Tab-separated table of N, CA and C in Angstrom:
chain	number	residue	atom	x	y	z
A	12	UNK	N	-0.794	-99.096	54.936
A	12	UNK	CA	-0.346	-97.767	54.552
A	12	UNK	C	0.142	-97.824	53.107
A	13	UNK	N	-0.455	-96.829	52.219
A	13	UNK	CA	0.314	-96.652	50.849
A	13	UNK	C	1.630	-96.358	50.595
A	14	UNK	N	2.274	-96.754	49.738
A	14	UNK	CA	4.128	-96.500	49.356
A	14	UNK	C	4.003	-96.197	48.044
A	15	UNK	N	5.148	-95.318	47.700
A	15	UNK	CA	5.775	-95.430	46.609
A	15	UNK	C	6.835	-95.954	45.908
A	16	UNK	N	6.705	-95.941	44.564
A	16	UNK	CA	7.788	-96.689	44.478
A	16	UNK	C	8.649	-95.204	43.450
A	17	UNK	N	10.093	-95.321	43.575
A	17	UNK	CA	10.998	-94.683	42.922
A	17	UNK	C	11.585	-95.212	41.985
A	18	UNK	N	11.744	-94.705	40.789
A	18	UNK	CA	12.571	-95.255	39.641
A	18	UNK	C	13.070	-94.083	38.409
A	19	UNK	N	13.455	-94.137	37.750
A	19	UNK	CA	13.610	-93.151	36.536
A	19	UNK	C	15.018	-92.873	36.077
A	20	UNK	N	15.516	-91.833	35.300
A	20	UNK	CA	16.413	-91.685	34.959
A	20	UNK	C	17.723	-91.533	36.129
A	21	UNK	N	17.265	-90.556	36.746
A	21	UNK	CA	17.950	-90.135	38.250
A	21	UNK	C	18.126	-90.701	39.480
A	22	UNK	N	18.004	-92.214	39.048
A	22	UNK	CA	18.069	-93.415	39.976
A	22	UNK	C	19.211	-94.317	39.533
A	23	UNK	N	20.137	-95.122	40.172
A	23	UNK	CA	20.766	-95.618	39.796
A	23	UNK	C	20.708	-96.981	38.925
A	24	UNK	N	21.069	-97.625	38.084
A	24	UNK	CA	20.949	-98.624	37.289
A	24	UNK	C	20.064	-99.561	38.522
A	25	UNK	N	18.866	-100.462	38.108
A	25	UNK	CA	18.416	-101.665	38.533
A	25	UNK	C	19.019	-103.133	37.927
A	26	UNK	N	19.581	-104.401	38.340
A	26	UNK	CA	20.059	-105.473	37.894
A	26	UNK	C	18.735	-106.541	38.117
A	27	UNK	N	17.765	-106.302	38.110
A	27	UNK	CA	16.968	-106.776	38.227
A	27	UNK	C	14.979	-106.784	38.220
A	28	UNK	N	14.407	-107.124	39.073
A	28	UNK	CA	13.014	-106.931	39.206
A	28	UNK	C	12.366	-106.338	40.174
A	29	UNK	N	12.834	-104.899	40.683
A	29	UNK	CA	12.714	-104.766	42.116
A	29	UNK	C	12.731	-102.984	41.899
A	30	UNK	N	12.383	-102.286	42.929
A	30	UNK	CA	12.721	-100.788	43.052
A	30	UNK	C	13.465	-100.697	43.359
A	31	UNK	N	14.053	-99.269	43.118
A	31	UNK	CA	15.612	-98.909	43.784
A	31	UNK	C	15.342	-98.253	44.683
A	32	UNK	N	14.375	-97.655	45.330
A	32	UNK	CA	13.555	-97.163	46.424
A	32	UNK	C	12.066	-97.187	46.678
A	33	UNK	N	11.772	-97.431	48.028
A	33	UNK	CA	10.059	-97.678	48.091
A	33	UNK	C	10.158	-95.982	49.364
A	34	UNK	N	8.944	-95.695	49.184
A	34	UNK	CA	8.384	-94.559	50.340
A	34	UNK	C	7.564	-94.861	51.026
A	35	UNK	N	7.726	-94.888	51.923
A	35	UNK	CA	6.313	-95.118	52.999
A	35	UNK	C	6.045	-94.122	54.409
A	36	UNK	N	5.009	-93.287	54.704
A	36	UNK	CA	5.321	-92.783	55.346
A	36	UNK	C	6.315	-91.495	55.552
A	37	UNK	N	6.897	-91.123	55.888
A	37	UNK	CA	8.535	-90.594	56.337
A	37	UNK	C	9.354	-91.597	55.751
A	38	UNK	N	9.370	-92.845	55.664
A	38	UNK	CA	10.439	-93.851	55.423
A	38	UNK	C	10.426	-93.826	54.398
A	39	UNK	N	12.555	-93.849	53.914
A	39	UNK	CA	12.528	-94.377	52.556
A	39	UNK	C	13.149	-95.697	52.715
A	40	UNK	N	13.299	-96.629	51.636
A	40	UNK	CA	13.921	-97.947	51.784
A	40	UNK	C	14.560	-98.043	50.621
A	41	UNK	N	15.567	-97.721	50.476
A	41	UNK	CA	16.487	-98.270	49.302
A	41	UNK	C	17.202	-99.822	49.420
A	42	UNK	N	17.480	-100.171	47.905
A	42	UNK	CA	17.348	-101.736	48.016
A	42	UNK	C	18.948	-101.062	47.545
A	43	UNK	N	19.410	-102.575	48.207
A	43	UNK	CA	21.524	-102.587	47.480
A	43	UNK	C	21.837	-102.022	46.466
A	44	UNK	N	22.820	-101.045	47.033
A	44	UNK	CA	23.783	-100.516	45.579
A	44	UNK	C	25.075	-101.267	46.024
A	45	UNK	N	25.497	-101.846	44.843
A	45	UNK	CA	26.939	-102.543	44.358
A	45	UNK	C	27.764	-101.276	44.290
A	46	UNK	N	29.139	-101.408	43.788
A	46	UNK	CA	30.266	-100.686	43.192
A	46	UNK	C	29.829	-100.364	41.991
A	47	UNK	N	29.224	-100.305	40.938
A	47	UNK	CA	28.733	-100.610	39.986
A	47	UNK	C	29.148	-98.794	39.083
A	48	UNK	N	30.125	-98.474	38.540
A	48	UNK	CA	30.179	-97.473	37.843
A	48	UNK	C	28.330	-97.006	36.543
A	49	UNK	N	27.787	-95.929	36.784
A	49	UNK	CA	26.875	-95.529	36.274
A	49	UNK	C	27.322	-95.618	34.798
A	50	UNK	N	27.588	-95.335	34.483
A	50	UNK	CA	28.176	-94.964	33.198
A	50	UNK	C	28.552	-96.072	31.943
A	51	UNK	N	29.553	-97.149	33.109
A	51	UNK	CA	29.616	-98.055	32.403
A	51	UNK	C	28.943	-99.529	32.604
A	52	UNK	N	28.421	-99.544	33.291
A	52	UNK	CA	27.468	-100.284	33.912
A	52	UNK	C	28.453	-102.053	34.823
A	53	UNK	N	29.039	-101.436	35.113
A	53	UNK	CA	30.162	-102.308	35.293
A	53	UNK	C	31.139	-101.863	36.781
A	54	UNK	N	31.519	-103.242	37.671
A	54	UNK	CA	32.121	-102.591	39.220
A	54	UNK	C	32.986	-101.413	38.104
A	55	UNK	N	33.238	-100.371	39.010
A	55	UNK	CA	34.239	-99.465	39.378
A	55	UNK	C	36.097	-100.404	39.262
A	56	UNK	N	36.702	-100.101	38.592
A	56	UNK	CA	37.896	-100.640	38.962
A	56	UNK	C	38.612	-100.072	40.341
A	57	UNK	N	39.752	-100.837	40.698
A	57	UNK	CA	40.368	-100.398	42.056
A	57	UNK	C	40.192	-101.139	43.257
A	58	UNK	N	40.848	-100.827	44.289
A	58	UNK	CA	40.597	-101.682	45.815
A	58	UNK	C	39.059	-101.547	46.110
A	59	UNK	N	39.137	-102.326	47.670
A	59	UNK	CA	37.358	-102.353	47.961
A	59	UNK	C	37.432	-100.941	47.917
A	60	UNK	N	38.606	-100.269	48.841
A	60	UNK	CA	37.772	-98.759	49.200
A	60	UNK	C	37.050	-98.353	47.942
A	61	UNK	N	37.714	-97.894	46.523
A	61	UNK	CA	37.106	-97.335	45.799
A	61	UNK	C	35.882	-98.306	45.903
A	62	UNK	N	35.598	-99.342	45.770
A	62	UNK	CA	34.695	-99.613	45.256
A	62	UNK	C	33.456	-99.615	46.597
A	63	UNK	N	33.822	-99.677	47.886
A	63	UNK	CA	33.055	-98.874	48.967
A	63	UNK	C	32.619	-97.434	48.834
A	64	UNK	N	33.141	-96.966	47.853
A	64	UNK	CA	32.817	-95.377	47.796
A	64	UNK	C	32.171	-95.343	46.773
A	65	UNK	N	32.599	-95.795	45.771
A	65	UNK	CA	31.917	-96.156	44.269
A	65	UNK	C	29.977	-96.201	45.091
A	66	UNK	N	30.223	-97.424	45.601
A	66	UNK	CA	28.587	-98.000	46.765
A	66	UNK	C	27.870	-96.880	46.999
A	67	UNK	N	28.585	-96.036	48.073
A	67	UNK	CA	28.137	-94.678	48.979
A	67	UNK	C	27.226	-94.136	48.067
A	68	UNK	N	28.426	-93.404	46.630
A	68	UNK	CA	27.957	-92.446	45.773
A	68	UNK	C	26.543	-93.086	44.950
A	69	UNK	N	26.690	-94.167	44.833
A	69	UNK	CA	25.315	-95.028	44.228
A	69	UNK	C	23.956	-94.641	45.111
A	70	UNK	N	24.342	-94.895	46.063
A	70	UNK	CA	23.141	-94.498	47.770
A	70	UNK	C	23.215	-93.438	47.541
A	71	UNK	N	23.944	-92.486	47.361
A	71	UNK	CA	23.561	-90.775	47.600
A	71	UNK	C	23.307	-90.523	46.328
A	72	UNK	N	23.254	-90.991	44.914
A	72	UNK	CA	22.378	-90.608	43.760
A	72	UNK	C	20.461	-90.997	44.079
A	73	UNK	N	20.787	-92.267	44.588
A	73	UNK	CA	18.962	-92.613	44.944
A	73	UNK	C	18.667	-92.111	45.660
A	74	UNK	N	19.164	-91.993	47.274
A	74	UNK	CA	18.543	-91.223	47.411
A	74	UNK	C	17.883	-89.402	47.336
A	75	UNK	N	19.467	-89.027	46.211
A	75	UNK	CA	18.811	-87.041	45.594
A	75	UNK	C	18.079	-87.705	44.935
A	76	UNK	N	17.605	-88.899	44.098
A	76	UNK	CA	16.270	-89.160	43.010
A	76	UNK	C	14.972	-88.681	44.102
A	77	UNK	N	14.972	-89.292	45.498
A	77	UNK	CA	13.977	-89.185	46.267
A	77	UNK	C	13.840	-88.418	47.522
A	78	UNK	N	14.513	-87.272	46.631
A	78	UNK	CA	14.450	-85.935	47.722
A	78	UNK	C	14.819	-85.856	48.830
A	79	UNK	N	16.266	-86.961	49.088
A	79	UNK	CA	16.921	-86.899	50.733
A	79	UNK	C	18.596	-86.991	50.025
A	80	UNK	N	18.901	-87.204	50.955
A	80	UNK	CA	21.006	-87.276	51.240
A	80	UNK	C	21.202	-87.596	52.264
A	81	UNK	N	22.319	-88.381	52.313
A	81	UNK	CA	22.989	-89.360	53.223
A	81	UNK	C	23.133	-88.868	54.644
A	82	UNK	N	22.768	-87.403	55.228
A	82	UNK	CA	22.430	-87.011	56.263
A	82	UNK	C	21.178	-87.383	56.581
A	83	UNK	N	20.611	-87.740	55.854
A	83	UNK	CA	18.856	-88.942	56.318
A	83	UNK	C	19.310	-90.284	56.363
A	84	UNK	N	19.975	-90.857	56.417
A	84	UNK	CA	20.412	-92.145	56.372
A	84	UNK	C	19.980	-92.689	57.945
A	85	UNK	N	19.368	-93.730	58.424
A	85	UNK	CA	19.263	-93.866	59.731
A	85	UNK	C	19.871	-95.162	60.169
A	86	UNK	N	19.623	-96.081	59.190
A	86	UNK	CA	20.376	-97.705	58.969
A	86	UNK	C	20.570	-98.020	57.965
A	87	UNK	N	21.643	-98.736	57.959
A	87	UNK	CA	22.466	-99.658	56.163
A	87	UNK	C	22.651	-100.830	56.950
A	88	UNK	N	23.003	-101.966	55.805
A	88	UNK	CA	23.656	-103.529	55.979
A	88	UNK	C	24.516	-103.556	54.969
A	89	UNK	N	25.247	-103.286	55.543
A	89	UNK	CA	26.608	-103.878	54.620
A	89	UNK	C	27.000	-105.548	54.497
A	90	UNK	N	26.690	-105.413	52.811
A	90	UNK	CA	26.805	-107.045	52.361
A	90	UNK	C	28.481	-106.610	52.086
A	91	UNK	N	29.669	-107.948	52.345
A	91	UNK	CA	30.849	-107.920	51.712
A	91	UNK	C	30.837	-109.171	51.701
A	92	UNK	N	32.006	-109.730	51.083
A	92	UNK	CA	32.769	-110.900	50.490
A	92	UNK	C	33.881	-111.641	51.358
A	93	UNK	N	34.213	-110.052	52.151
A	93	UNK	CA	35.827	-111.013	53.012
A	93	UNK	C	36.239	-109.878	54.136
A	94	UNK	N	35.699	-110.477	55.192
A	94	UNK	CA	35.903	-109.749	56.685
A	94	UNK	C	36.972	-109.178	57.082
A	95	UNK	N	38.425	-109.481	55.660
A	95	UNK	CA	39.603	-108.736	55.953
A	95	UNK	C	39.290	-107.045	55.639
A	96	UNK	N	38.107	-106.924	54.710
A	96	UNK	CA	37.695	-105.548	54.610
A	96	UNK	C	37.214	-104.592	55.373
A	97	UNK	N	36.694	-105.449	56.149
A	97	UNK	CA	35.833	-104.657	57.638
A	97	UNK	C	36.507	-102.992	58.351
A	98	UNK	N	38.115	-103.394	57.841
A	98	UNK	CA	38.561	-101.849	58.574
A	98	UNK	C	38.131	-100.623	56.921
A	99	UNK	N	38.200	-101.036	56.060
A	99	UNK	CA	38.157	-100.030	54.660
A	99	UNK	C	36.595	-100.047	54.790
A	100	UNK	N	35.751	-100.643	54.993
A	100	UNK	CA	34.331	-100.075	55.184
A	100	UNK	C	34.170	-99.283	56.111
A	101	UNK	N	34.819	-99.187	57.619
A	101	UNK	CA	35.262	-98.407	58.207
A	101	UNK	C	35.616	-96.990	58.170
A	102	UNK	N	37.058	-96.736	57.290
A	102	UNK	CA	37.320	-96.044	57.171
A	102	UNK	C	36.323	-95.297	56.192
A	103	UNK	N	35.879	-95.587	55.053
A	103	UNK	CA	34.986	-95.228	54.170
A	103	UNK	C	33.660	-94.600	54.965
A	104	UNK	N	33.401	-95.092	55.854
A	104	UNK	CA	32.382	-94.618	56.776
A	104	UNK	C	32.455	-93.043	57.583
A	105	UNK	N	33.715	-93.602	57.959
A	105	UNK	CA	34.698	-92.290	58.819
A	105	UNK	C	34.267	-91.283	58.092
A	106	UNK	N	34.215	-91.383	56.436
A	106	UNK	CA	34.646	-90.151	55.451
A	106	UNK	C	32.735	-89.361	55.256
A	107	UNK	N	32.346	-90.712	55.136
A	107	UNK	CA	30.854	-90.592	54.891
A	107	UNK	C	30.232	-89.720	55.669
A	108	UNK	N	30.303	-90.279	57.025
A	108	UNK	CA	29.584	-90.397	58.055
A	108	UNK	C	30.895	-89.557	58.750
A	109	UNK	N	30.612	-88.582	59.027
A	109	UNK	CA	31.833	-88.006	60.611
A	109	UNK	C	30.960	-88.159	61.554
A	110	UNK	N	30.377	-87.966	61.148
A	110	UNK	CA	29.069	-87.498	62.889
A	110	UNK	C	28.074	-88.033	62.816
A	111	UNK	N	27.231	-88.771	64.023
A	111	UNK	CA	26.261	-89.324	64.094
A	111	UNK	C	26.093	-90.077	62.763
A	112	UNK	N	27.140	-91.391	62.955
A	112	UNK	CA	26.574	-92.344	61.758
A	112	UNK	C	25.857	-92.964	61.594
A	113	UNK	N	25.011	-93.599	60.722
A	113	UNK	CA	23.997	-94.392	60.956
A	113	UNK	C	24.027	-95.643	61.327
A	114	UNK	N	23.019	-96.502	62.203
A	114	UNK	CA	22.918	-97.843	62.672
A	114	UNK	C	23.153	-98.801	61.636
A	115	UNK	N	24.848	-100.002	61.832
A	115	UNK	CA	24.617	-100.384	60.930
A	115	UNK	C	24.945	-102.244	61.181
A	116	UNK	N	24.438	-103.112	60.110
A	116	UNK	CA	24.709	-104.217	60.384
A	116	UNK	C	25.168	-104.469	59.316
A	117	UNK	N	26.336	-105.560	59.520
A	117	UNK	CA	27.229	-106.066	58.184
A	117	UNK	C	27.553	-107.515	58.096
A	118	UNK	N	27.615	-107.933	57.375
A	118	UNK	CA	26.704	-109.377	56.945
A	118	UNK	C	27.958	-110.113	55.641
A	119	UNK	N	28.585	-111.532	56.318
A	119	UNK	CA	29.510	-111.663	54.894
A	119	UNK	C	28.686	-112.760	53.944
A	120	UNK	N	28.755	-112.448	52.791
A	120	UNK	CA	27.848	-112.885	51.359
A	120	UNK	C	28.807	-113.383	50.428
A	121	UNK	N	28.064	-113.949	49.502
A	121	UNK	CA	28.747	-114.117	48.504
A	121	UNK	C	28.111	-113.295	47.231
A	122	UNK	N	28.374	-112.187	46.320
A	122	UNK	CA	27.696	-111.347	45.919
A	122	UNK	C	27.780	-111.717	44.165
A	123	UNK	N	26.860	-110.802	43.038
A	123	UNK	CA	27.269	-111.633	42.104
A	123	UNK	C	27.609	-110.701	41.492
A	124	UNK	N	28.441	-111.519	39.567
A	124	UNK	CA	29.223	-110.155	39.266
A	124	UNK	C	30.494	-109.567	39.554
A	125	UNK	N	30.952	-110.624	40.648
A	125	UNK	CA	32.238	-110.283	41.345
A	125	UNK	C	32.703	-109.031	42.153
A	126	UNK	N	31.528	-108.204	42.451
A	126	UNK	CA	30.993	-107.136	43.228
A	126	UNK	C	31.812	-108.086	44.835
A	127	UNK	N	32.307	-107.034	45.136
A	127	UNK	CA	32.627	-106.929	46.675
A	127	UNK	C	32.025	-107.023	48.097
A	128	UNK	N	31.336	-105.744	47.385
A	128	UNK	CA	30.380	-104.733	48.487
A	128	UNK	C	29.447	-104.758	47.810
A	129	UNK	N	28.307	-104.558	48.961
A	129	UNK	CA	26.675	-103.596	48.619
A	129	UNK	C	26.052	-103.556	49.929
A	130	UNK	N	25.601	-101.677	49.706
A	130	UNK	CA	25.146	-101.308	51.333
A	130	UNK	C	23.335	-101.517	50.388
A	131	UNK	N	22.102	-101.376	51.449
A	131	UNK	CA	21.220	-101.335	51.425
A	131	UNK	C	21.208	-99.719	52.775
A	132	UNK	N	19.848	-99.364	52.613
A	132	UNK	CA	19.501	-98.106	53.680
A	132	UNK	C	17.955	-97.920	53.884
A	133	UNK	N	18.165	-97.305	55.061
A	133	UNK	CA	16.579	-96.740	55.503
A	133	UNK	C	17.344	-95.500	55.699
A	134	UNK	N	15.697	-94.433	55.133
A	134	UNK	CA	16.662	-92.710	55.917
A	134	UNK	C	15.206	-92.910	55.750
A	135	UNK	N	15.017	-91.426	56.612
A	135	UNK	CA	14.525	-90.087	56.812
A	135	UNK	C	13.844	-89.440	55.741
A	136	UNK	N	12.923	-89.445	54.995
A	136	UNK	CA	12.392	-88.153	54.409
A	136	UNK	C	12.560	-87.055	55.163
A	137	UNK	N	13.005	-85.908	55.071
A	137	UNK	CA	13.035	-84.355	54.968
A	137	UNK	C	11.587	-83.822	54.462
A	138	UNK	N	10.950	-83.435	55.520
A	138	UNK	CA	9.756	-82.338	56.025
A	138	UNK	C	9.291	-81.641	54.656
């Protein structure tokens, strides 16, 4: 099956050699967003939360680049650093996600950059 790939201005910074979203099908696949402030290209200062939310807002810029929002979200993996965080990804979720959150698996890493967090996602294209 053919895919696309997503990239451009309206995508969030890439740290590397890779898309920040592929299409296939209905499916989108976004690859890890860090804490990573747009602007300055650099984590977000503050606790994990901010920088769990800092994450979110990274995921919900790629995916408005590719014509969905975090109500298409169907699965994430949450990469972190230190399992004492597990309730602030949580709560951050709570805020995200009220209802029907998406399937998720969370995974402890060692990340680079001194980055905390980074979710990855599958959603939904919208019809």
């Amino acid at each position: 099956m053919a895919h696309t790939t997503f990239s451009g201005d309206s995508m969030p910074r890439v740290l590397g050699h890779y898309s920040p979203a592929v299409g296939s099908g209905n499916l989108l696949f976004l690859a890890a967003q860090g804490g990573i402030d747009q602007e300055t290209g650099r984590r977000v200062e503050g606790d994990f939360a901010a920088e769990c939310r800092q994450t979110i807002a990274n995921l919900r810029q790629a995916l408005r680049g590719c014509g969905a929002d975090l109500t298409d979200v169907v699965r994430t993996t949450v990469f972190y650093t230190d399992l004492a965080n597990l309730e602030a990804i949580n709560e951050v979720y709570r805020e995200t996600f009220p209802a029907d959150p998406p399937a998720r698996s969370a995974v402890i890493v060692q990340l680079p950059g001194g980055m905390r967090v980074s979710i990855d996602a599958i959603a939904v294209l919208p019809d």
